[in-house]
Amino acid sequence: MTESDSEKIVKEIFEAYNRRDIDFIINNFADDLIFVLPSGETIGKDELPQAYSMLFDAVRDGKWSIPRVISKGNVVAVEILVEGTHTGEFLGIPATDKKIVVHAVW
């Protein structure tokens, strides 16, 4: 897989975030994926559909973007920006109806 192929897949995954296409997102992750939640709890690929459903329900108007991509071979790192309104409970936090902005690196 070339650098451009790897970047293309990552960009397609983030387009799927904006479509709320959980199946597409998960099908592009490795079977042995370990995802670390903000709480520090870890979950596997089988638990991701429920986690993504909660996230997408909590921030229904969420817009995902990737301001920066760095890649070498099949390894890709992305700067992520998520903006939206906290309209549903997430990780035990009740809806606030406030705008959120989250910066992350994956």
Coordinates of N, CA and C in Angstrom, one line a residue:
M1 N 0.9 -1.2 0.0 CA 0.0 0.0 0.0 C 0.9 1.2 0.0
T2 N 0.6 2.2 -0.9 CA 1.4 3.4 -0.9 C 1.0 4.4 0.1
E3 N 1.8 5.5 0.2 CA 1.4 6.5 1.1 C 0.1 7.2 0.7
S4 N 0.0 7.4 -0.6 CA -1.3 8.1 -1.0 C -2.5 7.2 -0.8
D5 N -2.3 5.8 -0.9 CA -3.4 4.9 -0.7 C -3.8 5.0 0.8
S6 N -2.8 5.0 1.7 CA -3.1 5.0 3.1 C -3.8 6.3 3.5
E7 N -3.4 7.4 3.0 CA -4.0 8.7 3.2 C -5.5 8.7 2.7
K8 N -5.6 8.1 1.5 CA -7.0 8.1 0.9 C -8.0 7.3 1.8
I9 N -7.5 6.2 2.3 CA -8.4 5.4 3.2 C -8.7 6.2 4.4
V10 N -7.8 6.9 5.0 CA -8.0 7.7 6.2 C -9.1 8.8 5.9
K11 N -8.9 9.4 4.8 CA -9.8 10.5 4.4 C -11.2 9.9 4.2
E12 N -11.3 8.7 3.6 CA -12.6 8.1 3.4 C -13.3 7.7 4.7
I13 N -12.5 7.3 5.7 CA -13.0 7.0 7.0 C -13.6 8.2 7.6
F14 N -12.9 9.4 7.5 CA -13.5 10.6 8.1 C -14.7 11.1 7.4
E15 N -14.8 10.9 6.1 CA -16.0 11.2 5.4 C -17.1 10.3 5.9
A16 N -16.8 9.1 6.3 CA -17.8 8.2 6.8 C -18.3 8.7 8.2
Y17 N -17.4 9.3 9.0 CA -17.8 9.9 10.3 C -18.9 10.9 10.0
N18 N -18.7 11.8 9.0 CA -19.7 12.8 8.7 C -21.0 12.3 8.2
R19 N -20.9 11.1 7.6 CA -22.2 10.4 7.1 C -22.8 9.5 8.2
R20 N -22.1 9.4 9.3 CA -22.5 8.5 10.5 C -22.5 7.0 10.0
D21 N -21.6 6.7 9.1 CA -21.6 5.3 8.5 C -20.7 4.4 9.4
I22 N -21.3 3.9 10.5 CA -20.5 3.1 11.4 C -19.9 1.9 10.8
D23 N -20.7 1.2 10.0 CA -20.2 0.0 9.3 C -18.9 0.2 8.5
F24 N -18.9 1.3 7.7 CA -17.8 1.6 6.9 C -16.6 1.9 7.8
I25 N -16.8 2.7 8.8 CA -15.7 3.1 9.7 C -15.1 1.8 10.3
I26 N -15.9 1.0 10.9 CA -15.4 -0.2 11.6 C -14.8 -1.2 10.7
N27 N -15.3 -1.4 9.5 CA -14.8 -2.4 8.5 C -13.4 -2.0 8.1
N28 N -13.0 -0.7 8.3 CA -11.7 -0.3 7.9 C -10.7 -0.3 9.0
F29 N -11.1 -0.8 10.2 CA -10.2 -0.9 11.3 C -9.7 -2.4 11.4
A30 N -8.5 -2.6 12.0 CA -7.9 -3.9 12.2 C -8.8 -4.7 13.2
D31 N -8.8 -6.0 13.0 CA -9.6 -6.8 13.9 C -9.1 -6.8 15.3
D32 N -7.8 -6.6 15.5 CA -7.2 -6.5 16.8 C -7.1 -5.1 17.4
L33 N -7.9 -4.2 16.9 CA -7.9 -2.8 17.4 C -8.2 -2.8 18.9
I34 N -7.5 -1.9 19.5 CA -7.8 -1.5 20.9 C -8.0 0.0 21.0
F35 N -9.2 0.4 21.3 CA -9.6 1.8 21.3 C -9.6 2.3 22.8
V36 N -8.9 3.4 23.1 CA -8.8 3.9 24.4 C -9.8 5.1 24.5
L37 N -10.8 5.0 25.4 CA -11.8 6.0 25.6 C -11.2 7.1 26.4
P38 N -11.8 8.3 26.4 CA -11.3 9.4 27.3 C -11.2 9.0 28.7
S39 N -12.0 8.1 29.2 CA -12.0 7.7 30.6 C -10.8 6.8 30.9
G40 N -10.1 6.3 29.8 CA -9.0 5.4 30.0 C -9.4 4.0 29.8
E41 N -10.7 3.7 29.8 CA -11.2 2.4 29.5 C -10.8 2.0 28.1
T42 N -10.5 0.7 27.9 CA -10.2 0.2 26.5 C -11.4 -0.7 26.0
I43 N -11.6 -0.6 24.7 CA -12.7 -1.4 24.1 C -12.1 -2.0 22.8
G44 N -12.7 -3.1 22.4 CA -12.2 -3.8 21.2 C -13.2 -3.4 20.0
K45 N -12.8 -4.0 18.9 CA -13.6 -3.7 17.7 C -15.1 -4.0 17.8
D46 N -15.4 -5.1 18.5 CA -16.8 -5.6 18.6 C -17.6 -4.6 19.4
E47 N -17.0 -3.8 20.3 CA -17.7 -2.8 21.1 C -17.8 -1.5 20.5
L48 N -17.2 -1.2 19.3 CA -17.2 0.1 18.7 C -18.5 0.5 18.2
P49 N -19.4 -0.4 17.6 CA -20.7 0.1 17.1 C -21.5 0.9 18.2
Q50 N -21.5 0.3 19.4 CA -22.3 0.9 20.5 C -21.6 2.3 20.8
A51 N -20.3 2.3 20.9 CA -19.6 3.5 21.3 C -19.9 4.6 20.2
Y52 N -19.8 4.3 19.0 CA -20.0 5.3 17.9 C -21.5 5.7 17.9
S53 N -22.4 4.8 18.2 CA -23.8 5.2 18.2 C -24.0 6.2 19.3
M54 N -23.4 6.0 20.5 CA -23.5 7.0 21.6 C -22.9 8.3 21.2
L55 N -21.8 8.3 20.6 CA -21.1 9.5 20.2 C -21.9 10.3 19.2
F56 N -22.4 9.6 18.2 CA -23.2 10.3 17.1 C -24.5 10.8 17.7
D57 N -25.1 10.1 18.6 CA -26.4 10.5 19.3 C -26.1 11.8 20.1
A58 N -24.9 11.8 20.8 CA -24.6 12.9 21.7 C -24.3 14.2 21.0
V59 N -23.7 14.1 19.8 CA -23.3 15.2 19.0 C -23.9 15.1 17.6
R60 N -25.2 15.2 17.5 CA -25.9 14.9 16.2 C -25.4 15.8 15.0
D61 N -25.0 17.0 15.3 CA -24.6 17.9 14.2 C -23.1 17.9 14.1
G62 N -22.4 16.9 14.7 CA -20.9 16.9 14.7 C -20.3 16.9 13.3
K63 N -19.3 17.7 13.1 CA -18.6 17.8 11.8 C -17.1 17.4 12.1
W64 N -16.7 16.4 11.4 CA -15.3 15.9 11.6 C -14.5 16.4 10.4
S65 N -13.3 16.9 10.8 CA -12.3 17.3 9.7 C -10.9 16.9 10.1
I66 N -10.1 16.9 9.1 CA -8.7 16.5 9.4 C -7.8 17.6 8.8
P67 N -7.4 18.6 9.6 CA -6.6 19.7 9.1 C -5.2 19.3 8.6
R68 N -4.7 18.3 9.2 CA -3.3 17.9 8.8 C -3.2 16.4 8.8
V69 N -2.5 15.9 7.8 CA -2.2 14.5 7.6 C -0.7 14.3 7.5
I70 N -0.1 13.4 8.2 CA 1.3 13.0 8.0 C 1.3 11.5 7.8
S71 N 2.1 11.1 6.7 CA 2.1 9.7 6.4 C 3.5 9.3 5.9
K72 N 3.8 8.0 6.2 CA 5.0 7.4 5.7 C 4.7 5.9 5.5
G73 N 4.7 5.5 4.2 CA 4.3 4.2 3.9 C 2.9 4.0 4.3
N74 N 2.6 2.9 5.0 CA 1.2 2.6 5.4 C 0.9 3.1 6.8
V75 N 1.7 4.0 7.4 CA 1.4 4.6 8.7 C 0.9 6.1 8.5
V76 N -0.2 6.4 9.0 CA -0.8 7.7 8.9 C -1.1 8.3 10.2
A77 N -0.8 9.5 10.5 CA -1.2 10.3 11.7 C -2.0 11.4 11.2
V78 N -3.1 11.7 11.9 CA -4.0 12.8 11.5 C -4.3 13.7 12.7
E79 N -4.3 15.0 12.4 CA -4.9 16.0 13.4 C -6.4 16.0 13.1
I80 N -7.2 15.9 14.1 CA -8.6 15.8 14.0 C -9.2 17.0 14.7
L81 N -10.3 17.5 14.0 CA -11.1 18.6 14.6 C -12.5 18.2 14.6
V82 N -13.2 18.1 15.7 CA -14.6 17.8 15.8 C -15.3 19.0 16.3
E83 N -16.4 19.5 15.6 CA -17.2 20.6 16.1 C -18.6 20.2 16.0
G84 N -19.4 20.6 17.0 CA -20.8 20.3 17.1 C -21.5 20.8 18.3
T85 N -22.7 20.3 18.6 CA -23.5 20.7 19.7 C -23.7 19.4 20.6
H86 N -23.4 19.5 21.9 CA -23.6 18.4 22.8 C -25.1 18.3 23.1
T87 N -25.8 17.5 22.4 CA -27.3 17.4 22.5 C -27.8 16.1 23.2
G88 N -26.9 15.2 23.5 CA -27.3 14.0 24.2 C -26.2 13.5 25.2
E89 N -26.6 12.6 26.1 CA -25.6 12.1 27.1 C -24.5 11.4 26.4
F90 N -23.3 11.6 26.9 CA -22.1 11.0 26.4 C -21.1 10.7 27.6
L91 N -20.8 9.4 27.8 CA -19.9 9.0 28.8 C -20.3 9.5 30.2
G92 N -21.6 9.5 30.4 CA -22.2 9.9 31.7 C -22.4 11.4 31.9
I93 N -22.0 12.2 30.8 CA -22.2 13.6 30.9 C -23.5 14.0 30.2
P94 N -24.5 14.5 31.0 CA -25.8 14.9 30.4 C -25.6 16.0 29.3
A95 N -26.6 16.0 28.4 CA -26.6 17.0 27.3 C -26.5 18.4 27.9
T96 N -25.7 19.3 27.3 CA -25.5 20.7 27.7 C -26.1 21.6 26.7
D97 N -26.3 21.2 25.5 CA -26.7 22.0 24.4 C -25.7 23.1 24.1
K98 N -24.5 22.9 24.5 CA -23.4 23.9 24.2 C -22.6 23.4 23.0
K99 N -22.0 24.3 22.3 CA -21.1 24.0 21.2 C -19.8 23.3 21.8
I100 N -19.3 22.3 21.1 CA -18.1 21.7 21.5 C -17.1 21.8 20.4
V101 N -15.8 21.8 20.7 CA -14.7 21.8 19.8 C -13.7 20.8 20.4
V102 N -13.4 19.8 19.7 CA -12.4 18.8 20.2 C -11.3 18.7 19.2
H103 N -10.0 18.8 19.7 CA -8.8 18.6 18.9 C -8.2 17.3 19.4
A104 N -7.7 16.5 18.4 CA -7.1 15.3 18.8 C -6.1 14.9 17.7
V105 N -5.2 14.0 18.0 CA -4.3 13.4 17.1 C -4.4 11.9 17.1
W106 N -4.6 11.3 16.0 CA -4.7 9.8 15.9 C -3.6 9.3 15.0

